[in-house]
Amino acid sequence: MTDNRLEARYRRADMQDPVLISTSGEVDRLIDALLAGPETHNAVHILSRARPVMWLGFPDHELYVGVSRADQVGALALSLPEVGRIASVGSPGSRSGVTYHVAGHWTEFADNSEISLTRVREAVKEFLRSGGNIPTCPKWKPFETLGEGVDNDPWA
């Protein structure tokens, strides 16, 4: 039987013992926790247990989700072998230099990648339901950072 749960890491305690997400309601509680928590914990690193594991137990994918309580928006960054590194497409003129924090560590998201919180929630729920496939609800673009290869790139 396939384990379709998501592993979520956003607090220091979650790095070794991730929060397991198996329902849409738990996705909502996770996003709510990011919005209500400290600014240094406003992003999450997500893995799908339904996807393949590569050599040495490393996942073949990563999903980063950041949310802004002040602006009521969020951003997505996804890495999958079938599409490479991609980011959500925000509205024209949305922020550049977007950073959020996973367990106190800042993580850079692509410029102009912020979308509505409704769309963020929908995308994470779709990622859960689909077993870790690319969500179809947001538009996607190739992931580009302000400075390619800098240490805060989620995939460096």
PDB file of C-alpha atoms in Angstrom:
ATOM      1  CA  MET A   1       0.000   0.000   0.000  1.00  0.00           C
ATOM      2  CA  THR A   2       1.298   3.454  -0.944  1.00  0.00           C
ATOM      3  CA  ASP A   3       1.938   6.004   1.774  1.00  0.00           C
ATOM      4  CA  ASN A   4       0.445   9.239   0.359  1.00  0.00           C
ATOM      5  CA  ARG A   5       1.281  11.418   3.356  1.00  0.00           C
ATOM      6  CA  LEU A   6       3.399  14.537   3.149  1.00  0.00           C
ATOM      7  CA  GLU A   7       6.359  15.215   5.415  1.00  0.00           C
ATOM      8  CA  ALA A   8       6.432  18.864   6.507  1.00  0.00           C
ATOM      9  CA  ARG A   9       9.425  20.563   8.106  1.00  0.00           C
ATOM     10  CA  TYR A  10       9.122  24.179   9.232  1.00  0.00           C
ATOM     11  CA  ARG A  11      10.296  24.290  12.860  1.00  0.00           C
ATOM     12  CA  ARG A  12      13.636  23.138  14.230  1.00  0.00           C
ATOM     13  CA  ALA A  13      11.960  20.162  15.945  1.00  0.00           C
ATOM     14  CA  ASP A  14      10.573  19.015  12.579  1.00  0.00           C
ATOM     15  CA  MET A  15      13.970  18.579  10.948  1.00  0.00           C
ATOM     16  CA  GLN A  16      14.434  15.099  12.445  1.00  0.00           C
ATOM     17  CA  ASP A  17      10.776  14.302  13.142  1.00  0.00           C
ATOM     18  CA  PRO A  18       8.601  15.839  10.401  1.00  0.00           C
ATOM     19  CA  VAL A  19       4.928  16.697  10.749  1.00  0.00           C
ATOM     20  CA  LEU A  20       2.922  14.153   8.740  1.00  0.00           C
ATOM     21  CA  ILE A  21       0.068  15.518   6.634  1.00  0.00           C
ATOM     22  CA  SER A  22      -2.622  13.190   5.277  1.00  0.00           C
ATOM     23  CA  THR A  23      -5.777  15.316   4.847  1.00  0.00           C
ATOM     24  CA  SER A  24      -6.849  18.634   3.338  1.00  0.00           C
ATOM     25  CA  GLY A  25      -7.741  19.830   6.835  1.00  0.00           C
ATOM     26  CA  GLU A  26      -4.186  19.143   7.989  1.00  0.00           C
ATOM     27  CA  VAL A  27      -2.864  21.172   5.038  1.00  0.00           C
ATOM     28  CA  ASP A  28      -5.041  24.086   6.187  1.00  0.00           C
ATOM     29  CA  ARG A  29      -3.769  23.718   9.769  1.00  0.00           C
ATOM     30  CA  LEU A  30      -0.171  23.719   8.501  1.00  0.00           C
ATOM     31  CA  ILE A  31      -0.681  26.929   6.484  1.00  0.00           C
ATOM     32  CA  ASP A  32      -2.506  28.492   9.464  1.00  0.00           C
ATOM     33  CA  ALA A  33       0.437  27.566  11.732  1.00  0.00           C
ATOM     34  CA  LEU A  34       2.861  29.239   9.316  1.00  0.00           C
ATOM     35  CA  LEU A  35       0.703  32.374   9.265  1.00  0.00           C
ATOM     36  CA  ALA A  36       0.326  32.480  13.062  1.00  0.00           C
ATOM     37  CA  GLY A  37       3.879  31.556  13.971  1.00  0.00           C
ATOM     38  CA  PRO A  38       7.018  33.638  14.186  1.00  0.00           C
ATOM     39  CA  GLU A  39       8.382  35.273  11.022  1.00  0.00           C
ATOM     40  CA  THR A  40      11.379  32.939  11.275  1.00  0.00           C
ATOM     41  CA  HIS A  41       9.072  29.964  10.653  1.00  0.00           C
ATOM     42  CA  ASN A  42       6.882  31.196   7.779  1.00  0.00           C
ATOM     43  CA  ALA A  43       7.932  28.605   5.201  1.00  0.00           C
ATOM     44  CA  VAL A  44       7.865  24.828   5.002  1.00  0.00           C
ATOM     45  CA  HIS A  45       9.862  22.146   3.206  1.00  0.00           C
ATOM     46  CA  ILE A  46       7.514  19.375   2.003  1.00  0.00           C
ATOM     47  CA  LEU A  47       8.215  15.878   0.706  1.00  0.00           C
ATOM     48  CA  SER A  48       5.673  13.346  -0.564  1.00  0.00           C
ATOM     49  CA  ARG A  49       6.088   9.817   0.757  1.00  0.00           C
ATOM     50  CA  ALA A  50       4.342   8.555  -2.393  1.00  0.00           C
ATOM     51  CA  ARG A  51       7.224   9.617  -4.676  1.00  0.00           C
ATOM     52  CA  PRO A  52      10.331   7.551  -5.396  1.00  0.00           C
ATOM     53  CA  VAL A  53      13.437   7.709  -3.271  1.00  0.00           C
ATOM     54  CA  MET A  54      16.782   7.995  -5.041  1.00  0.00           C
ATOM     55  CA  TRP A  55      20.108   6.554  -3.968  1.00  0.00           C
ATOM     56  CA  LEU A  56      21.025   6.815  -0.273  1.00  0.00           C
ATOM     57  CA  GLY A  57      17.399   7.551   0.603  1.00  0.00           C
ATOM     58  CA  PHE A  58      17.274  11.057  -0.874  1.00  0.00           C
ATOM     59  CA  PRO A  59      13.903  12.152  -2.311  1.00  0.00           C
ATOM     60  CA  ASP A  60      13.558  12.864  -6.026  1.00  0.00           C
ATOM     61  CA  HIS A  61      11.642  16.079  -5.291  1.00  0.00           C
ATOM     62  CA  GLU A  62      11.106  19.039  -2.938  1.00  0.00           C
ATOM     63  CA  LEU A  63       8.297  21.515  -2.455  1.00  0.00           C
ATOM     64  CA  TYR A  64       8.912  24.770  -0.590  1.00  0.00           C
ATOM     65  CA  VAL A  65       5.958  26.893   0.499  1.00  0.00           C
ATOM     66  CA  GLY A  66       6.310  30.358   2.010  1.00  0.00           C
ATOM     67  CA  VAL A  67       3.512  32.581   3.342  1.00  0.00           C
ATOM     68  CA  SER A  68       3.268  36.234   4.338  1.00  0.00           C
ATOM     69  CA  ARG A  69       0.879  37.133   7.157  1.00  0.00           C
ATOM     70  CA  ALA A  70       1.250  40.864   6.397  1.00  0.00           C
ATOM     71  CA  ASP A  71       0.572  40.609   2.662  1.00  0.00           C
ATOM     72  CA  GLN A  72      -1.739  37.557   2.724  1.00  0.00           C
ATOM     73  CA  VAL A  73       0.162  35.898  -0.129  1.00  0.00           C
ATOM     74  CA  GLY A  74       2.499  32.965  -0.517  1.00  0.00           C
ATOM     75  CA  ALA A  75       5.025  31.473  -2.926  1.00  0.00           C
ATOM     76  CA  LEU A  76       5.810  27.976  -4.170  1.00  0.00           C
ATOM     77  CA  ALA A  77       9.091  26.457  -5.348  1.00  0.00           C
ATOM     78  CA  LEU A  78       9.050  22.893  -6.659  1.00  0.00           C
ATOM     79  CA  SER A  79      11.721  20.528  -7.891  1.00  0.00           C
ATOM     80  CA  LEU A  80      10.678  17.380  -9.757  1.00  0.00           C
ATOM     81  CA  PRO A  81      12.789  15.280 -12.135  1.00  0.00           C
ATOM     82  CA  GLU A  82      10.149  15.538 -14.860  1.00  0.00           C
ATOM     83  CA  VAL A  83      10.061  19.384 -14.883  1.00  0.00           C
ATOM     84  CA  GLY A  84      13.221  20.534 -13.083  1.00  0.00           C
ATOM     85  CA  ARG A  85      13.070  23.520 -10.747  1.00  0.00           C
ATOM     86  CA  ILE A  86       9.955  25.648 -11.111  1.00  0.00           C
ATOM     87  CA  ALA A  87       8.215  28.435  -9.193  1.00  0.00           C
ATOM     88  CA  SER A  88       4.679  29.732  -8.959  1.00  0.00           C
ATOM     89  CA  VAL A  89       3.858  32.687 -11.215  1.00  0.00           C
ATOM     90  CA  GLY A  90       2.641  35.751  -9.335  1.00  0.00           C
ATOM     91  CA  SER A  91       0.782  38.767 -10.589  1.00  0.00           C
ATOM     92  CA  PRO A  92       2.669  41.186 -12.825  1.00  0.00           C
ATOM     93  CA  GLY A  93       4.539  43.605 -10.596  1.00  0.00           C
ATOM     94  CA  SER A  94       4.554  41.319  -7.548  1.00  0.00           C
ATOM     95  CA  ARG A  95       7.579  41.448  -5.247  1.00  0.00           C
ATOM     96  CA  SER A  96      11.132  40.675  -6.230  1.00  0.00           C
ATOM     97  CA  GLY A  97      13.645  39.362  -3.736  1.00  0.00           C
ATOM     98  CA  VAL A  98      11.082  37.135  -2.021  1.00  0.00           C
ATOM     99  CA  THR A  99      12.425  35.354   1.074  1.00  0.00           C
ATOM    100  CA  TYR A 100      10.747  33.256   3.728  1.00  0.00           C
ATOM    101  CA  HIS A 101      12.178  31.232   6.628  1.00  0.00           C
ATOM    102  CA  VAL A 102      12.205  27.467   7.196  1.00  0.00           C
ATOM    103  CA  ALA A 103      13.080  26.714  10.833  1.00  0.00           C
ATOM    104  CA  GLY A 104      14.873  30.039  11.161  1.00  0.00           C
ATOM    105  CA  HIS A 105      16.871  29.693   7.924  1.00  0.00           C
ATOM    106  CA  TRP A 106      16.028  32.140   5.172  1.00  0.00           C
ATOM    107  CA  THR A 107      15.086  30.633   1.861  1.00  0.00           C
ATOM    108  CA  GLU A 108      14.948  32.619  -1.342  1.00  0.00           C
ATOM    109  CA  PHE A 109      11.976  32.190  -3.676  1.00  0.00           C
ATOM    110  CA  ALA A 110      11.812  33.256  -7.311  1.00  0.00           C
ATOM    111  CA  ASP A 111      11.014  36.869  -8.141  1.00  0.00           C
ATOM    112  CA  ASN A 112       7.341  37.567  -8.809  1.00  0.00           C
ATOM    113  CA  SER A 113       6.276  34.177  -7.447  1.00  0.00           C
ATOM    114  CA  GLU A 114       3.765  35.267  -4.802  1.00  0.00           C
ATOM    115  CA  ILE A 115       0.178  34.121  -5.286  1.00  0.00           C
ATOM    116  CA  SER A 116      -2.984  34.215  -3.165  1.00  0.00           C
ATOM    117  CA  LEU A 117      -3.129  32.126   0.001  1.00  0.00           C
ATOM    118  CA  THR A 118      -6.189  30.392  -1.445  1.00  0.00           C
ATOM    119  CA  ARG A 119      -4.096  29.256  -4.414  1.00  0.00           C
ATOM    120  CA  VAL A 120      -1.219  28.204  -2.106  1.00  0.00           C
ATOM    121  CA  ARG A 121      -3.572  26.027  -0.035  1.00  0.00           C
ATOM    122  CA  GLU A 122      -5.123  24.553  -3.187  1.00  0.00           C
ATOM    123  CA  ALA A 123      -1.702  23.693  -4.634  1.00  0.00           C
ATOM    124  CA  VAL A 124      -0.475  21.925  -1.476  1.00  0.00           C
ATOM    125  CA  LYS A 125      -3.738  19.960  -1.257  1.00  0.00           C
ATOM    126  CA  GLU A 126      -3.351  18.923  -4.884  1.00  0.00           C
ATOM    127  CA  PHE A 127       0.270  17.896  -4.223  1.00  0.00           C
ATOM    128  CA  LEU A 128      -1.042  15.696  -1.389  1.00  0.00           C
ATOM    129  CA  ARG A 129      -3.945  14.174  -3.386  1.00  0.00           C
ATOM    130  CA  SER A 130      -1.837  13.496  -6.471  1.00  0.00           C
ATOM    131  CA  GLY A 131       0.923  11.671  -4.629  1.00  0.00           C
ATOM    132  CA  GLY A 132       3.495  14.399  -5.173  1.00  0.00           C
ATOM    133  CA  ASN A 133       2.795  15.350  -8.781  1.00  0.00           C
ATOM    134  CA  ILE A 134       2.977  18.913 -10.023  1.00  0.00           C
ATOM    135  CA  PRO A 135      -0.115  20.873  -8.938  1.00  0.00           C
ATOM    136  CA  THR A 136      -2.068  22.233 -11.886  1.00  0.00           C
ATOM    137  CA  CYS A 137      -3.832  25.082 -10.069  1.00  0.00           C
ATOM    138  CA  PRO A 138      -1.013  27.680 -10.140  1.00  0.00           C
ATOM    139  CA  LYS A 139       0.893  28.702 -13.229  1.00  0.00           C
ATOM    140  CA  TRP A 140       4.578  27.744 -13.163  1.00  0.00           C
ATOM    141  CA  LYS A 141       7.825  29.194 -14.532  1.00  0.00           C
ATOM    142  CA  PRO A 142      11.471  28.115 -14.394  1.00  0.00           C
ATOM    143  CA  PHE A 143      12.947  28.880 -10.979  1.00  0.00           C
ATOM    144  CA  GLU A 144      15.433  31.739 -11.048  1.00  0.00           C
ATOM    145  CA  THR A 145      16.988  33.330  -7.987  1.00  0.00           C
ATOM    146  CA  LEU A 146      18.352  36.838  -7.622  1.00  0.00           C
ATOM    147  CA  GLY A 147      21.865  35.382  -7.654  1.00  0.00           C
ATOM    148  CA  GLU A 148      22.133  31.917  -9.164  1.00  0.00           C
ATOM    149  CA  GLY A 149      24.291  29.644  -7.048  1.00  0.00           C
ATOM    150  CA  VAL A 150      24.068  31.675  -3.839  1.00  0.00           C
ATOM    151  CA  ASP A 151      23.999  29.782  -0.568  1.00  0.00           C
ATOM    152  CA  ASN A 152      20.332  30.479   0.149  1.00  0.00           C
ATOM    153  CA  ASP A 153      19.084  28.730  -3.002  1.00  0.00           C
ATOM    154  CA  PRO A 154      16.765  25.944  -1.708  1.00  0.00           C
ATOM    155  CA  TRP A 155      18.499  23.423  -3.968  1.00  0.00           C
ATOM    156  CA  ALA A 156      22.118  24.496  -3.530  1.00  0.00           C
TER     157      ALA A 156
END
